[in-house]
mmCIF file of C-alpha atoms and ligand atoms in Angstrom:
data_model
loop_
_atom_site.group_PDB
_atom_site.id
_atom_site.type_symbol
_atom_site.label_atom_id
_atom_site.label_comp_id
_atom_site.label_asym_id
_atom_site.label_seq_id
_atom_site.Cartn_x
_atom_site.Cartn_y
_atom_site.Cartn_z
ATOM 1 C CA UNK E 20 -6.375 -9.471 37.308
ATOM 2 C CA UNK E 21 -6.861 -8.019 34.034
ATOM 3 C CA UNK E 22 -6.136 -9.857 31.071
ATOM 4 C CA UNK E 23 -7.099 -9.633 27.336
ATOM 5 C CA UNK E 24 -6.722 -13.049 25.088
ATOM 6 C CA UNK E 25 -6.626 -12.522 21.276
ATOM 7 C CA UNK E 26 -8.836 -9.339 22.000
ATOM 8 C CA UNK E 27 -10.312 -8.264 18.666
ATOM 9 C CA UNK E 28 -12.754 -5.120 17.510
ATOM 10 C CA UNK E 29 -13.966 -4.306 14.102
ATOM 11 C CA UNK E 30 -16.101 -2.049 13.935
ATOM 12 C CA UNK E 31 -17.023 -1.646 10.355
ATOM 13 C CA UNK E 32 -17.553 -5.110 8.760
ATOM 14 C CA UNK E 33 -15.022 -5.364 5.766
ATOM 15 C CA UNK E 34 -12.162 -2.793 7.042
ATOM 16 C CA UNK E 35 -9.231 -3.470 9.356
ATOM 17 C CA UNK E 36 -10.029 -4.441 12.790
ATOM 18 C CA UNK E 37 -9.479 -1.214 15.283
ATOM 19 C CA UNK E 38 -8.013 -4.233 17.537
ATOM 20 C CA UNK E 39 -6.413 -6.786 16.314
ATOM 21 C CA UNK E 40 -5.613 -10.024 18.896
ATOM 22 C CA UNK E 41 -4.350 -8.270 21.639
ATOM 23 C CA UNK E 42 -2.670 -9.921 24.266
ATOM 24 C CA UNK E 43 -1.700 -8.799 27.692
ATOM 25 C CA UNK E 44 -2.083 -9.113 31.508
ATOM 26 C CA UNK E 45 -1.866 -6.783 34.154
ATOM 27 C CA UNK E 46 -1.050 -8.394 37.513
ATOM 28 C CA UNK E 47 -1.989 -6.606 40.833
ATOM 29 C CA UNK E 48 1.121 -4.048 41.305
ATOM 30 C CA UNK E 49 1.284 -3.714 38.172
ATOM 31 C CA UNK E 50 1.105 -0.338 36.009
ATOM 32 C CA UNK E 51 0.609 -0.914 31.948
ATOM 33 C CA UNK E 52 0.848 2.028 29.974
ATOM 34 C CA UNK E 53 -0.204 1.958 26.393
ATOM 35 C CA UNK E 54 1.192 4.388 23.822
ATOM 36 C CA UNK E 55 -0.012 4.654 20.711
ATOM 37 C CA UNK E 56 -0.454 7.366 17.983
ATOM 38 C CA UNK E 57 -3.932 8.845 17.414
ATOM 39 C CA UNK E 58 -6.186 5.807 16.437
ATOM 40 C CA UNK E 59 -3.842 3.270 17.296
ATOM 41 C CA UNK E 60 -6.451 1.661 19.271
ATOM 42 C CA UNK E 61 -5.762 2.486 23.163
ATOM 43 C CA UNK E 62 -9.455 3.729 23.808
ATOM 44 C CA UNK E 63 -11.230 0.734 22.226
ATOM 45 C CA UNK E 64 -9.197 -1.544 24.489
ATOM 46 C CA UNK E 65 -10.026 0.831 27.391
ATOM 47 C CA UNK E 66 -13.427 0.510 26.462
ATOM 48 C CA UNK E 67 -13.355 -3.288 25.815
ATOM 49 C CA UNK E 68 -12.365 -4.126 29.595
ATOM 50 C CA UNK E 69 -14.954 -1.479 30.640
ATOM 51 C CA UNK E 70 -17.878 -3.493 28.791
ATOM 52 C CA UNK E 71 -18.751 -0.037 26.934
ATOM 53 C CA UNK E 72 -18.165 -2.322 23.448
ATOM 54 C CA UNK E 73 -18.416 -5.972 22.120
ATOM 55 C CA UNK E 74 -15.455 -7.399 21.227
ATOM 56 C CA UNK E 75 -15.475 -9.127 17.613
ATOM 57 C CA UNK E 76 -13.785 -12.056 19.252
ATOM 58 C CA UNK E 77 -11.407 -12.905 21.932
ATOM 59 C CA UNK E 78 -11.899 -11.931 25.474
ATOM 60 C CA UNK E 79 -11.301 -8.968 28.267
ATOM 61 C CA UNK E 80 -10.940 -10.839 31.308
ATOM 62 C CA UNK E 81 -11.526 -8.977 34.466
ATOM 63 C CA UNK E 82 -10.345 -11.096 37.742
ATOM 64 C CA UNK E 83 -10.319 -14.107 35.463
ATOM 65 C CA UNK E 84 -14.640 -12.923 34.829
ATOM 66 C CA UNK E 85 -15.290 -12.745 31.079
ATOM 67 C CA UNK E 86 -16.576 -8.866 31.001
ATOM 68 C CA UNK E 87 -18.684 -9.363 27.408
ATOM 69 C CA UNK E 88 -20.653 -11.888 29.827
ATOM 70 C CA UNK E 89 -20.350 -10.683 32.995
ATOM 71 C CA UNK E 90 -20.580 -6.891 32.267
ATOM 72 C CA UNK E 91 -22.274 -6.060 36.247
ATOM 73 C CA UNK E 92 -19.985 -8.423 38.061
ATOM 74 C CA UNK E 93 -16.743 -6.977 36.393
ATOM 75 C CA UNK E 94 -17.813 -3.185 36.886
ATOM 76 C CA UNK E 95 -17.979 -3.735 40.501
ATOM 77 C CA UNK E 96 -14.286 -4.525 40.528
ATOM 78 C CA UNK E 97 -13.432 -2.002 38.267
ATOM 79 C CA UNK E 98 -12.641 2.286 38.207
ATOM 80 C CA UNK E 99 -12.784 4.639 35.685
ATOM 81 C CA UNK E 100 -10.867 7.663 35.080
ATOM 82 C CA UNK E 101 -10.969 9.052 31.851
ATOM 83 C CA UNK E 102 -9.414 12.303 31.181
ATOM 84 C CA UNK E 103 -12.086 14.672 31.838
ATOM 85 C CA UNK E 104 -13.578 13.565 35.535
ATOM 86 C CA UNK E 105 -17.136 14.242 34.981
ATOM 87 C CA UNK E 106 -18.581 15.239 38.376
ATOM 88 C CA UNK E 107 -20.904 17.855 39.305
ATOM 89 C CA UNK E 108 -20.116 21.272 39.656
ATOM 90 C CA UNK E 109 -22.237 22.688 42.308
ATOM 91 C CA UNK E 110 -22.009 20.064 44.670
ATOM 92 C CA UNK E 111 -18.627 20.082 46.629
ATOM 93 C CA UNK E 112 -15.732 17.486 46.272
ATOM 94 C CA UNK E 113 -17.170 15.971 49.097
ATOM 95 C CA UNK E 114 -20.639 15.647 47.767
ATOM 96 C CA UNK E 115 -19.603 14.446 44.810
ATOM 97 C CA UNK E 116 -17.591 11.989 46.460
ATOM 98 C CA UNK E 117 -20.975 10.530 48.728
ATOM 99 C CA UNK E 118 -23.064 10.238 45.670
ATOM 100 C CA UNK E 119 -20.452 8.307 43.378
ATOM 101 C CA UNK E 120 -19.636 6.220 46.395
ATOM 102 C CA UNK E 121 -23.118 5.235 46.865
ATOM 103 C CA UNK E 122 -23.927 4.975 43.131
ATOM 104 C CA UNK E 123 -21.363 2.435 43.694
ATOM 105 C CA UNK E 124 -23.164 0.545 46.684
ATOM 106 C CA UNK E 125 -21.068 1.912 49.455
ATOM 107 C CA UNK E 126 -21.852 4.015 52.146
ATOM 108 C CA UNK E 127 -19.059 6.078 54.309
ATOM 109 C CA UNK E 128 -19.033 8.181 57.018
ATOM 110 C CA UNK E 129 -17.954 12.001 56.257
ATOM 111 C CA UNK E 130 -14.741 11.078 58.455
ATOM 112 C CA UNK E 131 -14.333 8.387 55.755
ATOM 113 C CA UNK E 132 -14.968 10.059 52.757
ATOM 114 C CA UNK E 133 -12.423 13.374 53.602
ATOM 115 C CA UNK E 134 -10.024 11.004 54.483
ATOM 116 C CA UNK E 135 -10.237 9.374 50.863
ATOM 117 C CA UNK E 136 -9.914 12.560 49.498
ATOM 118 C CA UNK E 137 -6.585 13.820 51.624
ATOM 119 C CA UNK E 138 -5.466 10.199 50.646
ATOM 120 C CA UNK E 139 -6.222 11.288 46.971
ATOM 121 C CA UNK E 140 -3.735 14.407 47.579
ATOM 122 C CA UNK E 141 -6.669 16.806 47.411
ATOM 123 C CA UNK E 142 -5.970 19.929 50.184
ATOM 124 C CA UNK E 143 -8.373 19.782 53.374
ATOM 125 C CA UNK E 144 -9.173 23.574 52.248
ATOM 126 C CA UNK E 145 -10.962 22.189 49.336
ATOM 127 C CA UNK E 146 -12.853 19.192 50.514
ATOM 128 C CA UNK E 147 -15.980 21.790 50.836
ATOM 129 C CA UNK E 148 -15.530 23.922 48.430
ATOM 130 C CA UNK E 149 -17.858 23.305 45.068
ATOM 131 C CA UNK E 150 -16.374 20.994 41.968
ATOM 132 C CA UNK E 151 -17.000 24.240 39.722
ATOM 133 C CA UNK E 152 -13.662 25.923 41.333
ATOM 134 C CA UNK E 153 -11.122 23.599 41.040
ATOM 135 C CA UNK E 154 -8.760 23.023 38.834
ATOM 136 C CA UNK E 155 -8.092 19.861 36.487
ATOM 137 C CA UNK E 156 -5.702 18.275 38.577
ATOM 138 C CA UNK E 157 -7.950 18.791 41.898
ATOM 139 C CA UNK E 158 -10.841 17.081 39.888
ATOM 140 C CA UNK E 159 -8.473 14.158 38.775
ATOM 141 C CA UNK E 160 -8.189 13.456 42.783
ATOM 142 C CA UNK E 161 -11.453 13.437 43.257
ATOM 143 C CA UNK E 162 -11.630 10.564 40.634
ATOM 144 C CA UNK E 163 -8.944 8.892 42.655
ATOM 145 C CA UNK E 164 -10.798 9.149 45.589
ATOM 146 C CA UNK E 165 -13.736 7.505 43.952
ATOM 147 C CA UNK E 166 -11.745 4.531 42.947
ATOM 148 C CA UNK E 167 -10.678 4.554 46.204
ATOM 149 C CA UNK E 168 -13.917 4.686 47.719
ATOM 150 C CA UNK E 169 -14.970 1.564 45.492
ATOM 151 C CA UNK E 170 -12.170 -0.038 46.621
ATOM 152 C CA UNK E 171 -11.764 -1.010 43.044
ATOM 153 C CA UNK E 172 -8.859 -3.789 42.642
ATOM 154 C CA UNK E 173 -8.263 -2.579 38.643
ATOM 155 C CA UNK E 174 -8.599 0.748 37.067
ATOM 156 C CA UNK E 175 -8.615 2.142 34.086
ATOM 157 C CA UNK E 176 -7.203 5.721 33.421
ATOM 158 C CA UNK E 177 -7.722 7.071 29.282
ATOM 159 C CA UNK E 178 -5.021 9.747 29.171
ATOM 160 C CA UNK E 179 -5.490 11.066 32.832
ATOM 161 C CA UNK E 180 -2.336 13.700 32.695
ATOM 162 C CA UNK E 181 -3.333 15.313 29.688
ATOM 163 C CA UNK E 182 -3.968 18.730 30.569
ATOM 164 C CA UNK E 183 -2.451 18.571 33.282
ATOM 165 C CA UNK E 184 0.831 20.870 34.819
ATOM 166 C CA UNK E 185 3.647 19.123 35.696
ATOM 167 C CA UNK E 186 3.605 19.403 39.450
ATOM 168 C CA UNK E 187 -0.389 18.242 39.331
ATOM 169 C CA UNK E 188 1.164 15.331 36.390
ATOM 170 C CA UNK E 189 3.809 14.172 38.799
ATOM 171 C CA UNK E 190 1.661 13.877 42.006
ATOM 172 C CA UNK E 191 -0.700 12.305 40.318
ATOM 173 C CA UNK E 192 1.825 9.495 39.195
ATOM 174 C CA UNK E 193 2.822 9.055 42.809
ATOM 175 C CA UNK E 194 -0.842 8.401 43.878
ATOM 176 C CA UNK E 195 -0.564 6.004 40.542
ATOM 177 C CA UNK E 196 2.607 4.308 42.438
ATOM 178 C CA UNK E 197 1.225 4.102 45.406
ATOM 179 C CA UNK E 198 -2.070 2.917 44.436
ATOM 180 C CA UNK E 199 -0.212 0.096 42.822
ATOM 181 C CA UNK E 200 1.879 -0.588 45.790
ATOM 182 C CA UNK E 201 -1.651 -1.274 47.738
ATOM 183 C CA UNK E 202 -2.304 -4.291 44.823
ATOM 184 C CA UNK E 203 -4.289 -2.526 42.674
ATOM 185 C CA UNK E 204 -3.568 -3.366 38.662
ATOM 186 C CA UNK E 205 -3.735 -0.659 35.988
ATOM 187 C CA UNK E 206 -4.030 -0.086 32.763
ATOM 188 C CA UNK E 207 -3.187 3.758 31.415
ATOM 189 C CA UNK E 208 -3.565 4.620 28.066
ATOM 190 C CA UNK E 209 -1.371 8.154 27.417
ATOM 191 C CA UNK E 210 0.945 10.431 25.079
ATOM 192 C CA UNK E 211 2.954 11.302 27.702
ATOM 193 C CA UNK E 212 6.387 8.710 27.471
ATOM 194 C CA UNK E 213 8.429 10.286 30.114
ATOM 195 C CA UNK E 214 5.225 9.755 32.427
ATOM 196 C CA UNK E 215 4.882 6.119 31.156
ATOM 197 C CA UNK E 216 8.279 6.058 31.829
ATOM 198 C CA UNK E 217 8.554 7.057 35.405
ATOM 199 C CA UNK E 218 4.774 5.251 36.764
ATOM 200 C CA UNK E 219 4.918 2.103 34.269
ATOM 201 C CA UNK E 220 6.562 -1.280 35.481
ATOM 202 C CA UNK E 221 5.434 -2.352 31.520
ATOM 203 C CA UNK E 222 4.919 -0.073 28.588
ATOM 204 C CA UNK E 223 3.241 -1.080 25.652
ATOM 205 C CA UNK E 224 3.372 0.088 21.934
ATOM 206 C CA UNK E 225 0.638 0.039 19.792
ATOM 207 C CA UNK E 226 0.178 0.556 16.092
ATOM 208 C CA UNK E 227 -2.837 0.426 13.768
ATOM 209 C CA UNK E 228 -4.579 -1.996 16.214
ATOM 210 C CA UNK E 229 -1.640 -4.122 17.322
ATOM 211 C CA UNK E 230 0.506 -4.256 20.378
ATOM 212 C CA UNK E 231 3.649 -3.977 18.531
ATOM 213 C CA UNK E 232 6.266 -3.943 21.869
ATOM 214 C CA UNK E 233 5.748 -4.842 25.561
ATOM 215 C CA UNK E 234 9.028 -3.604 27.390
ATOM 216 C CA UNK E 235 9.486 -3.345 30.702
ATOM 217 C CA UNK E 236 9.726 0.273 32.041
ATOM 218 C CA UNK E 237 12.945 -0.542 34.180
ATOM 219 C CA UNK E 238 15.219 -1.889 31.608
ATOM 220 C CA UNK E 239 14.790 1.852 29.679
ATOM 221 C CA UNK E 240 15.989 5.295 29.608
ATOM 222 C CA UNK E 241 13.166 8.136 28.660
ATOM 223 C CA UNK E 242 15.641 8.701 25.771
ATOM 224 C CA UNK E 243 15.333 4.926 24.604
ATOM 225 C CA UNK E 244 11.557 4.500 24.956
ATOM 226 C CA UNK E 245 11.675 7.602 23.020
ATOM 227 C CA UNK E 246 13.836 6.002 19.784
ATOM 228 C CA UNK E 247 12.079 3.015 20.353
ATOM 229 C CA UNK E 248 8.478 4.623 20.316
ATOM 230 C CA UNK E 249 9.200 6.521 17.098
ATOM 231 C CA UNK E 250 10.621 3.703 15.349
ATOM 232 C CA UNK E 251 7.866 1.896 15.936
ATOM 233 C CA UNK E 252 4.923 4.260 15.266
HETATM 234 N N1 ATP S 8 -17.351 3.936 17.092
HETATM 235 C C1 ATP S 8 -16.442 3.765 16.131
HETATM 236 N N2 ATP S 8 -16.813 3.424 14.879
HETATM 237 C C2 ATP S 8 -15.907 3.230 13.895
HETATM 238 N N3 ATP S 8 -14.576 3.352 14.076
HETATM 239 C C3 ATP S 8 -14.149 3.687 15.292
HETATM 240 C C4 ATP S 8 -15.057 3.919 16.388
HETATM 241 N N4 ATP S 8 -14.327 4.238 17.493
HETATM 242 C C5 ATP S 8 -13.035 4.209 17.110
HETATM 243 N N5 ATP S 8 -12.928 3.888 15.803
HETATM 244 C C6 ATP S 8 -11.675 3.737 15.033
HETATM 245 O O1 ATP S 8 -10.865 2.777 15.699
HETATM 246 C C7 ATP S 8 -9.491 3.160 15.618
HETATM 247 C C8 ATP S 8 -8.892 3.167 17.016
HETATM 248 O O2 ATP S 8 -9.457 4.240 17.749
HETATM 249 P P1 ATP S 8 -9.127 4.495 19.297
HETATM 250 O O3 ATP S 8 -10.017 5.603 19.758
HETATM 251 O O4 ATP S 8 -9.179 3.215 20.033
HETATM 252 O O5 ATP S 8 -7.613 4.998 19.205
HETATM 253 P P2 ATP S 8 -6.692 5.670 20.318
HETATM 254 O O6 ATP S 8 -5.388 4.950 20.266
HETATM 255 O O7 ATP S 8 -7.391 5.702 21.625
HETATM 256 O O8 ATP S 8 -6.506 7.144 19.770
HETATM 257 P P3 ATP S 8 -6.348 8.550 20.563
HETATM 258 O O9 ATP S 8 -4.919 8.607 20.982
HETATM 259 O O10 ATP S 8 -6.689 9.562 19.517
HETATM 260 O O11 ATP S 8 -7.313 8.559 21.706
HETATM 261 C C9 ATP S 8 -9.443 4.503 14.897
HETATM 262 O O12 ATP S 8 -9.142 4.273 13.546
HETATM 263 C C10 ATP S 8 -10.858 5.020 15.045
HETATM 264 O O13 ATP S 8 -11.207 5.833 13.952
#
């Protein structure tokens, strides 16, 4: 599904690559969660799969597509959710939802588009109400609902719970879980380890460019990730 081979970035000719051969696949059901100190390079791959940057070599496979070459194709399979949701504010949640949707290429009913959004965990009260009044966490569904509305098969989330309260951080890893129980595969970069923790089935440590660890989220305590991560970084 989504799969990086010796995936490399420099992006200043003579220094250190940013990324530095990475390696790892993300199988449908399956949620990767990269942590990483400030500049370890988490966005870069993020933005590698997305086609936003070149890789220096290596590839970002996305369904097996090559994205450097294939940079429409692979969009269509993939969301976005970085970890502001840009939308816009005076149009309501359900608006915003239409014109993303059909941005996208697809067309749904307004039956089909508030049901997306109550199956993103955003209240019925709110479907109508404009994107200027809600909170974070109410913006973040809306962002689910997109990727639902693309029915994308891989997404991509950059730090989506940062920000965010607790109750809206641990809904939003159930829709996460659940999203991943339908087949989707995802890739989440974030600070937060008891998060990665809870909605990872792999968590992955990077450092200065490399993946340092790949562990699988099962086999750990928060406590241990926790040594591990800060021996590691
Ligand atoms: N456009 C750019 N030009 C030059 N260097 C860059 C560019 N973008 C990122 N970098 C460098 O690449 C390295 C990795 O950055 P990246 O944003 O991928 O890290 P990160 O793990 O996502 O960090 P954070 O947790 O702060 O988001 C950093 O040293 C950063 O300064």
């Amino acid at each position: 599904m989504l799969q990086a081979i010796n995936l490399t970035k420099q992006y200043v000719p003579g220094q250190p690559p940013s990324l530095d051969r990475l390696n790892l696949n993300v199988q449908p059901g399956e949620i990767f969660c990269l942590l990483g100190q400030n500049g370890a390079g988490k966005t870069t791959t993020i933005n590698l799969f997305m086609g936003f940057l070149k890789p220096t070599s290596g590839q970002a496979l996305i369904n097996g597509m090559d994205v450097a070459k294939h940079p429409q194709e692979t969009k269509k399979f993939l969301a976005y959710l970085p970890e502001t949701v840009m939308l816009y504010p005076n149009l309501t949640g359900l608006e915003n939802l239409d014109f993303f949707a059909q941005l996208a290429g697809f067309r749904h009913t307004p039956g089909e588009l508030r049901s997306l959004l109550s199956r993103a965990g955003l209240q019925t009260t709110a479907h109508t109400n404009r994107v200027g009044t809600y909170s974070k966490g109410m913006r973040q569904k809306v962002g689910i609902a997109i990727a639902l509305a693309k029915q994308a098969n891989v997404l991509l989330l950059d730090e989506p719970t940062s920000g965010l309260d607790p109750k809206a951080s641990n809904e939003f890893s159930d829709m996460l879980t659940s999203l991943a129980q339908f087949g989707t595969a995802i890739l989440m970069a974030t600070h937060d380890i008891f998060r990665a923790r809870e909605v990872g089935t792999r968590i992955g440590i990077m450092r200065a460019g490399h993946l340092v660890e790949s562990l699988a989220a099962n086999d750990l305590t928060a406590n241990e990730l926790e040594a591990i991560y800060l021996q590691t970084v």
